Structure formats: C-alpha cells, structure tokens
Amino acid sequence: MKLKIHTDYITLGQLLKKGDLIQSGGEAKGYLNTVEVLVNGEKDQRRGRKIRPGDVVETNGVRIEVE
C-alpha cells in the first residue's frame, strides 16, 4: 500500500493509525511491543520515529510505502 503524506514526516504511531493497523494512537505502544515492525528493513519499536517520504514500513504482512 502507498501512503501519501503532506508534511515533512509522520510518526510511526500515526502511520500505524493511518494504515488502519491500530484504532487509536494509544494502541501504538502495545502494538509496537508485541508485533514486529520493520522500518526500511530494520526493526523499530519507537512510536515517535519520524517516517519520511521514501521510507518503507512492514508489519504483520502489510507493506506501506510512504510518498
């Protein structure tokens, strides 16, 4: 899936919500602690991680390309 953002970056927690992987921002911490999330091929659990256009996030069988 491709996700277009209109700012310089989006946080990993916000991306999970916009990608419909979690229902609310409050779920991000629990999700990141229990489900593996790869940012550009590297595991990351920081919900505040800045995701910029060109980054790729993979989790739970879903690949999100940020534009």
XYZ file of N, CA and C in Angstrom:
201
model
N 0.842 -1.172 0.000
C 0.000 0.000 0.000
C 0.884 1.230 0.000
N 0.407 2.285 -0.590
C 1.141 3.547 -0.620
C 0.384 4.551 0.234
N 1.129 5.337 1.011
C 0.530 6.340 1.882
C 1.189 7.678 1.581
N 0.404 8.615 1.100
C 0.935 9.943 0.764
C 0.780 10.843 1.983
N 1.871 11.515 2.360
C 1.801 12.470 3.459
C 2.031 13.870 2.895
N 1.515 14.862 3.603
C 1.596 16.242 3.123
C 2.465 17.104 4.039
N 3.252 16.442 4.887
C 4.166 17.123 5.785
C 5.558 16.528 5.573
N 6.559 17.067 6.267
C 7.924 16.558 6.114
C 8.047 15.122 6.603
N 7.275 14.781 7.636
C 7.338 13.439 8.206
C 6.046 13.110 8.938
N 5.898 11.837 9.291
C 4.796 11.347 10.107
C 5.439 10.400 11.120
N 4.898 10.350 12.336
C 5.489 9.433 13.312
C 5.022 8.012 13.019
N 5.789 7.058 13.503
C 5.436 5.655 13.294
C 4.063 5.352 13.878
N 3.755 5.888 15.044
C 2.434 5.681 15.653
C 1.310 6.216 14.778
N 1.507 7.409 14.213
C 0.498 7.996 13.329
C 0.336 7.162 12.065
N 1.452 6.661 11.554
C 1.402 5.846 10.338
C 0.611 4.562 10.579
N 0.819 3.932 11.725
C 0.080 2.707 12.040
C -1.424 2.981 12.072
N -1.799 4.142 12.602
C -3.218 4.507 12.653
C -3.754 4.806 11.250
N -3.032 5.595 10.470
C -3.488 5.918 9.114
C -3.519 4.690 8.218
N -2.661 3.723 8.497
C -2.638 2.485 7.731
C -3.659 1.472 8.216
N -4.519 1.876 9.159
C -5.586 1.028 9.716
C -5.058 -0.232 10.399
N -3.860 -0.147 10.968
C -3.307 -1.283 11.704
C -3.683 -1.208 13.177
N -3.977 0.006 13.657
C -4.475 0.201 15.018
C -5.651 1.164 14.952
N -6.474 1.151 15.992
C -7.660 2.003 16.001
C -7.383 3.401 16.531
N -6.471 3.504 17.517
C -6.185 4.803 18.122
C -4.693 4.923 18.401
N -4.249 6.154 18.583
C -2.845 6.387 18.873
C -2.395 5.718 20.160
N -3.315 5.558 21.108
C -2.995 4.919 22.377
C -2.627 3.448 22.235
N -3.032 2.825 21.155
C -2.723 1.412 20.917
C -1.321 1.203 20.354
N -0.671 2.272 19.920
C 0.621 2.159 19.241
C 1.675 1.495 20.118
N 1.771 1.898 21.367
C 2.807 1.347 22.257
C 2.651 -0.166 22.411
N 1.441 -0.620 22.682
C 1.194 -2.052 22.830
C 1.458 -2.810 21.542
N 1.054 -2.236 20.426
C 1.272 -2.874 19.124
C 2.765 -3.034 18.867
N 3.522 -1.976 19.092
C 4.957 -2.000 18.823
C 5.703 -2.949 19.757
N 5.151 -3.188 20.950
C 5.784 -4.118 21.894
C 5.476 -5.577 21.586
N 4.412 -5.834 20.825
C 4.006 -7.218 20.592
C 4.141 -7.686 19.144
N 4.166 -6.756 18.199
C 4.220 -7.110 16.780
C 5.493 -6.509 16.179
N 6.215 -7.310 15.413
C 7.442 -6.808 14.791
C 7.126 -5.780 13.713
N 7.821 -4.651 13.778
C 7.676 -3.588 12.793
C 9.055 -3.295 12.220
N 9.153 -3.320 10.900
C 10.414 -3.024 10.224
C 10.296 -1.692 9.497
N 11.265 -0.818 9.738
C 11.334 0.453 9.032
C 12.584 0.392 8.169
N 12.389 0.393 6.867
C 13.499 0.258 5.912
C 14.337 -0.984 6.217
N 13.645 -2.071 6.595
C 14.307 -3.352 6.821
C 14.889 -3.544 8.212
N 14.801 -2.525 9.084
C 15.341 -2.627 10.441
C 14.214 -2.576 11.466
N 14.298 -3.442 12.466
C 13.276 -3.490 13.500
C 13.274 -2.186 14.297
N 12.092 -1.657 14.559
C 11.970 -0.421 15.326
C 10.710 -0.475 16.176
N 10.806 -0.022 17.422
C 9.661 -0.020 18.336
C 9.330 1.378 18.846
N 9.929 2.395 18.266
C 9.709 3.770 18.732
C 8.507 4.383 18.030
N 7.451 4.620 18.777
C 6.246 5.164 18.142
C 6.464 6.589 17.645
N 7.474 7.286 18.171
C 7.776 8.643 17.734
C 8.774 8.707 16.585
N 9.193 7.564 16.073
C 10.144 7.504 14.958
C 9.596 8.301 13.786
N 10.398 9.185 13.242
C 9.962 10.005 12.117
C 10.065 9.196 10.826
N 8.951 9.076 10.136
C 8.869 8.359 8.874
C 8.710 9.412 7.782
N 9.608 9.373 6.814
C 9.627 10.387 5.765
C 9.310 9.753 4.403
N 8.957 10.587 3.421
C 8.719 10.044 2.082
C 9.924 9.233 1.614
N 9.644 8.071 1.025
C 10.694 7.168 0.579
C 10.927 6.025 1.546
N 10.452 6.172 2.794
C 10.602 5.100 3.783
C 9.574 4.001 3.525
N 9.928 2.794 3.943
C 9.042 1.639 3.803
C 8.868 1.010 5.185
N 7.609 0.803 5.583
C 7.293 0.179 6.869
C 6.593 -1.139 6.574
N 7.078 -2.215 7.211
C 6.482 -3.535 7.038
C 6.106 -4.095 8.400
N 4.890 -4.600 8.506
C 4.426 -5.202 9.744
C 3.219 -6.089 9.475
N 3.180 -7.216 10.142
C 2.010 -8.078 10.106
C 1.535 -8.382 8.672
N 2.484 -8.573 7.753
C 2.132 -8.879 6.373
C 1.725 -7.691 5.532
N 1.852 -6.481 6.072
C 1.484 -5.275 5.355
C 2.740 -4.457 5.052
N 2.834 -3.999 3.818
C 3.965 -3.146 3.422
C 3.407 -1.771 3.073
N 3.918 -0.730 3.741
C 3.467 0.634 3.495
C 4.630 1.454 2.951
N 4.457 1.970 1.753
C 5.457 2.838 1.134
C 4.975 4.276 1.302
N 5.804 5.091 1.943
C 5.425 6.478 2.220
C 5.864 7.365 1.066
N 4.929 8.172 0.598
C 5.204 9.078 -0.518
C 5.091 10.514 -0.054
